[in-house]
GROMACS .gro file of N, CA and C in nm:
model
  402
    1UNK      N    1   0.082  -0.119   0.000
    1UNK     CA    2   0.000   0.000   0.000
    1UNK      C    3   0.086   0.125   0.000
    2UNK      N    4   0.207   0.122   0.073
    2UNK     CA    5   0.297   0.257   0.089
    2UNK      C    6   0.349   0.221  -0.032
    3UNK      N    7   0.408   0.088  -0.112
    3UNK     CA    8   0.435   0.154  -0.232
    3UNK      C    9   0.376   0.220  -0.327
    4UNK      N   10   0.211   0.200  -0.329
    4UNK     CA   11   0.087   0.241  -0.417
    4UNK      C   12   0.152   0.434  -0.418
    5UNK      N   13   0.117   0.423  -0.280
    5UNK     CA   14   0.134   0.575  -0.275
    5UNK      C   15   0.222   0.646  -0.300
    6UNK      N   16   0.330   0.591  -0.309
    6UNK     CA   17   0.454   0.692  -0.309
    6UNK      C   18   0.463   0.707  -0.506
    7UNK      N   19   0.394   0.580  -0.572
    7UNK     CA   20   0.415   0.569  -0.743
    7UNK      C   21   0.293   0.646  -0.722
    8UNK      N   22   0.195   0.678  -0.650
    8UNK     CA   23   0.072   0.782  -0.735
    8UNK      C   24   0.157   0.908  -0.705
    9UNK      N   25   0.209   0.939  -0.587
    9UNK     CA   26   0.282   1.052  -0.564
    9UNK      C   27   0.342   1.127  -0.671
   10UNK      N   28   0.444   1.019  -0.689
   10UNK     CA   29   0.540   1.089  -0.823
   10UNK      C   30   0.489   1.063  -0.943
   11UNK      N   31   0.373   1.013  -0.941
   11UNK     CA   32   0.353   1.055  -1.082
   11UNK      C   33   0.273   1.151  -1.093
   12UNK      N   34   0.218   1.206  -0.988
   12UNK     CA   35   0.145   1.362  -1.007
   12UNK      C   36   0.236   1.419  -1.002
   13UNK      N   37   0.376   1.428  -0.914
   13UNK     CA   38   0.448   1.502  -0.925
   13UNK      C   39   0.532   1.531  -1.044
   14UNK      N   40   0.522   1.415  -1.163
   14UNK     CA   41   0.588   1.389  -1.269
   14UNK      C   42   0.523   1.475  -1.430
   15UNK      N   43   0.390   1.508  -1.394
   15UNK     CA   44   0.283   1.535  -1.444
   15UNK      C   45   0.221   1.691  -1.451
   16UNK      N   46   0.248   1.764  -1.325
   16UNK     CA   47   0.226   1.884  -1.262
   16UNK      C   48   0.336   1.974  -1.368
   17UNK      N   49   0.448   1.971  -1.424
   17UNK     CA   50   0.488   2.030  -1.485
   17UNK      C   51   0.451   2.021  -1.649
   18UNK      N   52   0.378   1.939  -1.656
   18UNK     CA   53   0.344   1.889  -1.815
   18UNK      C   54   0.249   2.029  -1.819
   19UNK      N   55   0.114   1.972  -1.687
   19UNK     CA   56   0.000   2.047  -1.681
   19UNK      C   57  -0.019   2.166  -1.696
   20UNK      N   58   0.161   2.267  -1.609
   20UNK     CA   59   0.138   2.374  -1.640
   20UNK      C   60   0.194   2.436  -1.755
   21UNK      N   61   0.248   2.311  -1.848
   21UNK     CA   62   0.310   2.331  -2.001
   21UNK      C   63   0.205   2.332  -2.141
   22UNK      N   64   0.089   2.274  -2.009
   22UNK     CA   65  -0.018   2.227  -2.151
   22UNK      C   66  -0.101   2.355  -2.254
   23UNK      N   67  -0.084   2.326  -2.365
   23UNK     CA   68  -0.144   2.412  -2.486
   23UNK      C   69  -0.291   2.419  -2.458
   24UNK      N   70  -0.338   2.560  -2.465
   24UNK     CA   71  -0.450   2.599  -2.498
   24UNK      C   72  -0.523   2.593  -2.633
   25UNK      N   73  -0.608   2.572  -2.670
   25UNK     CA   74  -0.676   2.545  -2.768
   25UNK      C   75  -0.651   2.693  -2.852
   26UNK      N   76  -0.568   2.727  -2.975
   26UNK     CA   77  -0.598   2.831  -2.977
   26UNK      C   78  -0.491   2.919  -2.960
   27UNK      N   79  -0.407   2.859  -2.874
   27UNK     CA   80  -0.339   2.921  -2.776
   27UNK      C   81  -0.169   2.956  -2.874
   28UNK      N   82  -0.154   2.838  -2.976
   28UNK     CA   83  -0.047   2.827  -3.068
   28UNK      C   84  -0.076   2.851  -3.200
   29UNK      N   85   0.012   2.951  -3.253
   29UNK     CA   86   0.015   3.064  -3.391
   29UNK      C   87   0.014   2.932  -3.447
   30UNK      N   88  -0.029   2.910  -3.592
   30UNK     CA   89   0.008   2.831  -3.678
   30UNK      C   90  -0.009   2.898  -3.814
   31UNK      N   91   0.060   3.064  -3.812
   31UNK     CA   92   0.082   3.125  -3.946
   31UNK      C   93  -0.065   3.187  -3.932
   32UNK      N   94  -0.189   3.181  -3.850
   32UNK     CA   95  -0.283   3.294  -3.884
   32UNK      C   96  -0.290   3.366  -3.798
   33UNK      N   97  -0.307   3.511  -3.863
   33UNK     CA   98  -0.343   3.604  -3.768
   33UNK      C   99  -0.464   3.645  -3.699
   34UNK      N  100  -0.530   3.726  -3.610
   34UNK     CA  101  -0.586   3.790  -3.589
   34UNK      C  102  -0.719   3.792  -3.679
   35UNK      N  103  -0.672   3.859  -3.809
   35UNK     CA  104  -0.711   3.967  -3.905
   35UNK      C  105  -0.775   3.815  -3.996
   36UNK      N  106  -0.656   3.715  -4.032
   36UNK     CA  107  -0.700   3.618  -4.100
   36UNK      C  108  -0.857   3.505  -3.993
   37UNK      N  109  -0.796   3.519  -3.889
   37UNK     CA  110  -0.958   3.441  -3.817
   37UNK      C  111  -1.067   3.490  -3.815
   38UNK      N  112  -1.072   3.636  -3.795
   38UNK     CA  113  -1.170   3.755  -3.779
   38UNK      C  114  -1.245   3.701  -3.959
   39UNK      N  115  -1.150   3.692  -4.056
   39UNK     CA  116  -1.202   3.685  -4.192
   39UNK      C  117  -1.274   3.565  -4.209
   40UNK      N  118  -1.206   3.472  -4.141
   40UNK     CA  119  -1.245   3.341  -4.144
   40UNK      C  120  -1.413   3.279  -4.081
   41UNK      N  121  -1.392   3.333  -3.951
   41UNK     CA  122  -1.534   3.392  -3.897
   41UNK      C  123  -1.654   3.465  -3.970
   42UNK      N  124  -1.601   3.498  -4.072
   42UNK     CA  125  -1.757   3.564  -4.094
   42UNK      C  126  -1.743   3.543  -4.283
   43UNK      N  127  -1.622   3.439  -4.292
   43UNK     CA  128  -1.694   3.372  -4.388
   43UNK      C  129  -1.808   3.256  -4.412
   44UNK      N  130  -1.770   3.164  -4.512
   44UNK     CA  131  -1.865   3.041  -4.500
   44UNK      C  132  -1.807   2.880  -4.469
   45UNK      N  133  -1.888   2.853  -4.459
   45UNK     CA  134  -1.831   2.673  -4.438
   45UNK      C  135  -1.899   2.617  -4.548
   46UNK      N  136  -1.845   2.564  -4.662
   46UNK     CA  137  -1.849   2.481  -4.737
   46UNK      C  138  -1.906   2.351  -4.757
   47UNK      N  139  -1.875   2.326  -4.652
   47UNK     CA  140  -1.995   2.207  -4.602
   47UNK      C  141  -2.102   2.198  -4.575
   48UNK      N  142  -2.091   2.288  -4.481
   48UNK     CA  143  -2.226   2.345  -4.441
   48UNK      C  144  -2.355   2.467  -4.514
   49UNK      N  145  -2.259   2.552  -4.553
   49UNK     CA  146  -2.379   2.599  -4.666
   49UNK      C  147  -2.380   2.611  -4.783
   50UNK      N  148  -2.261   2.527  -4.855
   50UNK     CA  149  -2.244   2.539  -4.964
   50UNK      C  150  -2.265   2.452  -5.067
   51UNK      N  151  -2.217   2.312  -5.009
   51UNK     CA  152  -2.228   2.190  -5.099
   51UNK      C  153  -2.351   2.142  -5.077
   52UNK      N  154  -2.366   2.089  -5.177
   52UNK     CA  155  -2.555   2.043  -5.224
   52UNK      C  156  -2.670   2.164  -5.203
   53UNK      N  157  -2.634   2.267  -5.174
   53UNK     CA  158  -2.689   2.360  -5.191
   53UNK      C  159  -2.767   2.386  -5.363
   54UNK      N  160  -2.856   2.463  -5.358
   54UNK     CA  161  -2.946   2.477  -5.480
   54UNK      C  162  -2.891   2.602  -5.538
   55UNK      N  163  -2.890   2.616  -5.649
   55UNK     CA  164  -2.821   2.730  -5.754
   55UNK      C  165  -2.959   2.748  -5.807
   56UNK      N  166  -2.956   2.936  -5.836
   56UNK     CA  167  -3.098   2.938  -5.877
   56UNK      C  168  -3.041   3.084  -5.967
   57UNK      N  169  -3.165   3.103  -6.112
   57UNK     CA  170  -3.133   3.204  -6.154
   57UNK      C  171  -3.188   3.342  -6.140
   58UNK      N  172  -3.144   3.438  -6.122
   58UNK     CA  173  -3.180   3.570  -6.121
   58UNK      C  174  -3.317   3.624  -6.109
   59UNK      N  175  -3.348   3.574  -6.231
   59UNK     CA  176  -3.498   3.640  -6.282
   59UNK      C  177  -3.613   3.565  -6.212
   60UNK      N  178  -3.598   3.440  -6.174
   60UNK     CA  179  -3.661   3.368  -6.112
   60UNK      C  180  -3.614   3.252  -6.019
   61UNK      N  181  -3.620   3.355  -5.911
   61UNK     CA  182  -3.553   3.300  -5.799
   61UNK      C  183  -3.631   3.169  -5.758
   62UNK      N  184  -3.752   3.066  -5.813
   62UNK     CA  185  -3.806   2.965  -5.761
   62UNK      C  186  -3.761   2.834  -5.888
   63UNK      N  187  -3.693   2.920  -6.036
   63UNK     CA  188  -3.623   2.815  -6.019
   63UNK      C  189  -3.495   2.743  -6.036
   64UNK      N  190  -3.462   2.672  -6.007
   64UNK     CA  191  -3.344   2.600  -5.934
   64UNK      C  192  -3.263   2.546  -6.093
   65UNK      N  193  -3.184   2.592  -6.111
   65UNK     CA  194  -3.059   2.586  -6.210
   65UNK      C  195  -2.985   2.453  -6.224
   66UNK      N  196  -2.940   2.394  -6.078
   66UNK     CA  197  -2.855   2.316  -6.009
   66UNK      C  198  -2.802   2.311  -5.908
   67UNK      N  199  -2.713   2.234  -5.838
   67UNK     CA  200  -2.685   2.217  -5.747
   67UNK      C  201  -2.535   2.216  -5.701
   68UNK      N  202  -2.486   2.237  -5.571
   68UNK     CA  203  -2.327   2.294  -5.621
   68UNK      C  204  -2.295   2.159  -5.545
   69UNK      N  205  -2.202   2.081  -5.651
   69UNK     CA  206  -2.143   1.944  -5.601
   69UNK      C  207  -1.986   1.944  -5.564
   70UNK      N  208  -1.939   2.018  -5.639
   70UNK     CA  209  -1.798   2.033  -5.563
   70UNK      C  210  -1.730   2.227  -5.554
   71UNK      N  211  -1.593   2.233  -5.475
   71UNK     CA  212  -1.531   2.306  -5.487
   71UNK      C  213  -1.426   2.307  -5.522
   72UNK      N  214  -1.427   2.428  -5.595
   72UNK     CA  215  -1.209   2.366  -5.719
   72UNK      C  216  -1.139   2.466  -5.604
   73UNK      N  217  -1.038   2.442  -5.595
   73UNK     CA  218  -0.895   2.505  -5.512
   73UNK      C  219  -0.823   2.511  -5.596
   74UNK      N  220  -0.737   2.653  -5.660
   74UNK     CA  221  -0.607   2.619  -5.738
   74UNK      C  222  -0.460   2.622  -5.683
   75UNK      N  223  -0.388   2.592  -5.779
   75UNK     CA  224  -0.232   2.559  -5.713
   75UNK      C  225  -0.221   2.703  -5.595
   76UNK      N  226  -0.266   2.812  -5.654
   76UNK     CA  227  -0.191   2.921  -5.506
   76UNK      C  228  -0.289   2.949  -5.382
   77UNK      N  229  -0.400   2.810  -5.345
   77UNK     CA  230  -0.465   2.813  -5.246
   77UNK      C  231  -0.629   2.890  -5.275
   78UNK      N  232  -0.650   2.964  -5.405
   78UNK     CA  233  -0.775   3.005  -5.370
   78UNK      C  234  -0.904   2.942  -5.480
   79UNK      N  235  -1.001   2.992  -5.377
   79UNK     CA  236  -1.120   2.892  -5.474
   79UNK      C  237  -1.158   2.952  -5.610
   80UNK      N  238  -1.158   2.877  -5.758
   80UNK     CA  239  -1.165   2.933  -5.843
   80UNK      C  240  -1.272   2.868  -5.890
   81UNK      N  241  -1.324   2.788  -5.885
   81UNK     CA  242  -1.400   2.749  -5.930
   81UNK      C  243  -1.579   2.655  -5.837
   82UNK      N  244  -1.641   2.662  -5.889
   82UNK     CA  245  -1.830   2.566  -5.802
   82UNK      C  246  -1.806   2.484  -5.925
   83UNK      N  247  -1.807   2.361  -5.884
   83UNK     CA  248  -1.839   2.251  -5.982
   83UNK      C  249  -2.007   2.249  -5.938
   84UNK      N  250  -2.087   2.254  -6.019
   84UNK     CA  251  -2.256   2.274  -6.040
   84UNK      C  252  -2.330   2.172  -6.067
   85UNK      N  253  -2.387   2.045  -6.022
   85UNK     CA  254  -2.505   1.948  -6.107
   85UNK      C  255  -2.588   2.014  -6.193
   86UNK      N  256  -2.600   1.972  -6.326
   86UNK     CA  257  -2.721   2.072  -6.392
   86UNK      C  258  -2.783   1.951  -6.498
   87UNK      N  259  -2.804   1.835  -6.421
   87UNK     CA  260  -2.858   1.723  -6.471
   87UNK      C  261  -2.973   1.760  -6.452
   88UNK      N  262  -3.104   1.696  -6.561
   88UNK     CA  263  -3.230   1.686  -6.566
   88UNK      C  264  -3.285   1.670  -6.480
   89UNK      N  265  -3.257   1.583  -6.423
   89UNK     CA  266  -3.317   1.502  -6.313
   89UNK      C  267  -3.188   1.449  -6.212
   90UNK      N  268  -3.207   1.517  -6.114
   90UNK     CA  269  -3.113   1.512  -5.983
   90UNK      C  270  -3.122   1.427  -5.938
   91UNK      N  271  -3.002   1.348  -5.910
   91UNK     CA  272  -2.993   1.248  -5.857
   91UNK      C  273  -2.958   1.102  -5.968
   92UNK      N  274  -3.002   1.078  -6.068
   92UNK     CA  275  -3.037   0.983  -6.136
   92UNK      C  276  -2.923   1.020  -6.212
   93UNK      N  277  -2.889   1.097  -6.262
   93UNK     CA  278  -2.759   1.111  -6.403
   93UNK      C  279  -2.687   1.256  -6.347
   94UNK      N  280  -2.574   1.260  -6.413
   94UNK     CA  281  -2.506   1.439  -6.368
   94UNK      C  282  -2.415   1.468  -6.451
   95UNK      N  283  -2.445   1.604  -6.461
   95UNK     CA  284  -2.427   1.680  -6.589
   95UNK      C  285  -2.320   1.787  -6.492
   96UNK      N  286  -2.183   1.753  -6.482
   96UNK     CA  287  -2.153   1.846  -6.367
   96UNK      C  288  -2.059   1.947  -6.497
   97UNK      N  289  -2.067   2.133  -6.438
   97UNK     CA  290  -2.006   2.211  -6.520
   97UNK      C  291  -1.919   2.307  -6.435
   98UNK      N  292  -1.811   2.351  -6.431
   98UNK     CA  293  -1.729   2.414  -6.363
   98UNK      C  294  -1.762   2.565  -6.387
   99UNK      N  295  -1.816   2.626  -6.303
   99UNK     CA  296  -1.841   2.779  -6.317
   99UNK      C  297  -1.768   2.857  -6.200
  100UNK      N  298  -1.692   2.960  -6.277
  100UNK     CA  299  -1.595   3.065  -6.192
  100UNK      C  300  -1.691   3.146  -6.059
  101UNK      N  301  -1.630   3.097  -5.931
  101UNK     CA  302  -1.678   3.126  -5.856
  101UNK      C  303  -1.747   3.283  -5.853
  102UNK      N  304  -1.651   3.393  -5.939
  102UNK     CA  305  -1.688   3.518  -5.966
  102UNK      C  306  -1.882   3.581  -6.027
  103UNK      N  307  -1.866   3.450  -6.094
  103UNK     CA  308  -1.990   3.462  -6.150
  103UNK      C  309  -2.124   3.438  -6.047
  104UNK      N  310  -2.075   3.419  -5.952
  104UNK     CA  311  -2.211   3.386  -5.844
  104UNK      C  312  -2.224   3.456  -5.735
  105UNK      N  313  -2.343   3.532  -5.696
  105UNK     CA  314  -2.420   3.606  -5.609
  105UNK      C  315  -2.495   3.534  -5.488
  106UNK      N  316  -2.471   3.539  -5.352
  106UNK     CA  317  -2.566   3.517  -5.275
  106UNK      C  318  -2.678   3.633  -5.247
  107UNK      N  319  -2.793   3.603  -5.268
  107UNK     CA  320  -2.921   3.711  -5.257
  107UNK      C  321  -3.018   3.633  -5.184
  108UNK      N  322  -3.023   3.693  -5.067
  108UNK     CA  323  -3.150   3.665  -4.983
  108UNK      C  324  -3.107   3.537  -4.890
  109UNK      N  325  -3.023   3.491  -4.881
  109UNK     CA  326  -2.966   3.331  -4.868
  109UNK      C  327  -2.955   3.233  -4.960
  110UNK      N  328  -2.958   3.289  -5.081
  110UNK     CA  329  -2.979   3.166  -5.176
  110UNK      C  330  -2.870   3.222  -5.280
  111UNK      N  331  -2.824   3.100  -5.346
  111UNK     CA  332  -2.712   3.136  -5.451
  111UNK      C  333  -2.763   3.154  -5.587
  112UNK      N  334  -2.697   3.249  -5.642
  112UNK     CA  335  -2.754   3.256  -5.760
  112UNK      C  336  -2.679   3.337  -5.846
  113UNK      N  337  -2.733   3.235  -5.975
  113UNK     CA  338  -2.621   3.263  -6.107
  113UNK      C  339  -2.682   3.366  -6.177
  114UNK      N  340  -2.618   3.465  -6.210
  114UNK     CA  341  -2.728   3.597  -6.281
  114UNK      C  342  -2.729   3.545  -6.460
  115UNK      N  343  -2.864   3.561  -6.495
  115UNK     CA  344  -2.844   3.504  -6.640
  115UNK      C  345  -2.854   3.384  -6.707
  116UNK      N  346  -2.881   3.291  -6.605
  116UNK     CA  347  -2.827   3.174  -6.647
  116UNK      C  348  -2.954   3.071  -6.638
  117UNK      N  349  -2.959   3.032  -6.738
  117UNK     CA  350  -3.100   2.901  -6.709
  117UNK      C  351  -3.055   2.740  -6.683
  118UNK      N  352  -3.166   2.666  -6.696
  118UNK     CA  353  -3.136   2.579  -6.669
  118UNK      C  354  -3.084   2.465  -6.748
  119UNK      N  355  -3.169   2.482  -6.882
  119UNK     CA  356  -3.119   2.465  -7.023
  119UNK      C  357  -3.022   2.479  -7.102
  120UNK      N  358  -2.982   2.653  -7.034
  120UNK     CA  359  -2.859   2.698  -7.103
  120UNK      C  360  -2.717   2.618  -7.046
  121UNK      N  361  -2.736   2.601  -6.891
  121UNK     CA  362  -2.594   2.558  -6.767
  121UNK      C  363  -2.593   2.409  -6.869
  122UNK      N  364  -2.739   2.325  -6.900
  122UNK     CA  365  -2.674   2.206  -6.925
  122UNK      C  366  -2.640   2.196  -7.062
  123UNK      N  367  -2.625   2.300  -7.172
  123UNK     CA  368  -2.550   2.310  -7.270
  123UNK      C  369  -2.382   2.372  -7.233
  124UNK      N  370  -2.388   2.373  -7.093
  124UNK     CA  371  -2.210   2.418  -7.097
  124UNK      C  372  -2.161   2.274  -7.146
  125UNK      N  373  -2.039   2.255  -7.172
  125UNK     CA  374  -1.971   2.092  -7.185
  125UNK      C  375  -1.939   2.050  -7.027
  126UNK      N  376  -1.928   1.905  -7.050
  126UNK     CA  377  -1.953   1.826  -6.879
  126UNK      C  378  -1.797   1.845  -6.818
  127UNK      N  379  -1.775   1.864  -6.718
  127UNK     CA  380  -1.661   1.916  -6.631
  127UNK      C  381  -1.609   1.732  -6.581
  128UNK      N  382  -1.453   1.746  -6.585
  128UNK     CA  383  -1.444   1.633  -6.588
  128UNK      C  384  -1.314   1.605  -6.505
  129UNK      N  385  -1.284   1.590  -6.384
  129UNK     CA  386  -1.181   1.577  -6.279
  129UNK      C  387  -1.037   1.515  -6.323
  130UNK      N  388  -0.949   1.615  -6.330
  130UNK     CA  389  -0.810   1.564  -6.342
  130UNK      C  390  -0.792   1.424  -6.294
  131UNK      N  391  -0.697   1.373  -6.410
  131UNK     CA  392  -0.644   1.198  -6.275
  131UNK      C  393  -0.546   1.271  -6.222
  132UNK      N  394  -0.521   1.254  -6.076
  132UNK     CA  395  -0.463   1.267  -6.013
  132UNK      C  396  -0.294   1.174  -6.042
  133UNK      N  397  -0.175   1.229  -6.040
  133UNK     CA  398  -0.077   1.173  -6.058
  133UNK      C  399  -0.031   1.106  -5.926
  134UNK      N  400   0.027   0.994  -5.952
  134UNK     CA  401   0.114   0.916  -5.846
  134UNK      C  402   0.238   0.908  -5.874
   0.00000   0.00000   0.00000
């Protein structure tokens, strides 16, 4: 039993300096600033309001264009591109088209392509994912 105690001993005592070494959440720079979290904050999450989200056009905001299925990233980190579903029928076949993120408006909460129908997006040509090199 006195040996129990004396190994719980030192190992709090072994421990107590970790504890007051331990990282805060938050607490360690990893290259962003301030200015960059503040931006980050009151952008969007991608996941969350962006993908499978409904694309809708301008003139008639009820109806629905397509759907945004992916996001392009280019080589110097920024998003250049909404890969878009603009298949007939969602779900069943996909007609996916790469449109420059520039070209799209959020209005009201909803995304939307100015100009653009639904007919017209699925006459763009079908967008088609690099093979990836090994």
């Amino acid at each position: 039993m006195k040996l129990l105690k004396h190994a719980l001993a030192a190992a709090v005592v072994a421990t107590v300096p970790f504890v007051a070494q331990a990282q805060v959440a938050g607490g360690t720079v990893l290259g962003v600033t301030e200015t960059v979290s503040a931006r980050l904050a009151n952008g969007w999450s991608v996941k969350k309001a962006i993908l499978g989200e409904s694309v809708y056009n301008d003139a008639n905001k009820s109806e629905e264009v397509g759907k945004v299925d992916d996001i392009i990233i280019d080589t110097e980190g920024y998003v250049s591109y909404a890969i878009v579903n603009a298949s007939k029928y969602l779900g069943l076949s996909s007609h996916l088209v790469a449109v420059p993120v520039e070209q799209f408006k959020v209005e009201n909460g909803h995304i939307v392509l100015p100009g653009v129908t639904k007919e017209g997006l699925r006459n763009v040509p079908k967008f088609e994912y690099a093979k990836a090199k090994k």
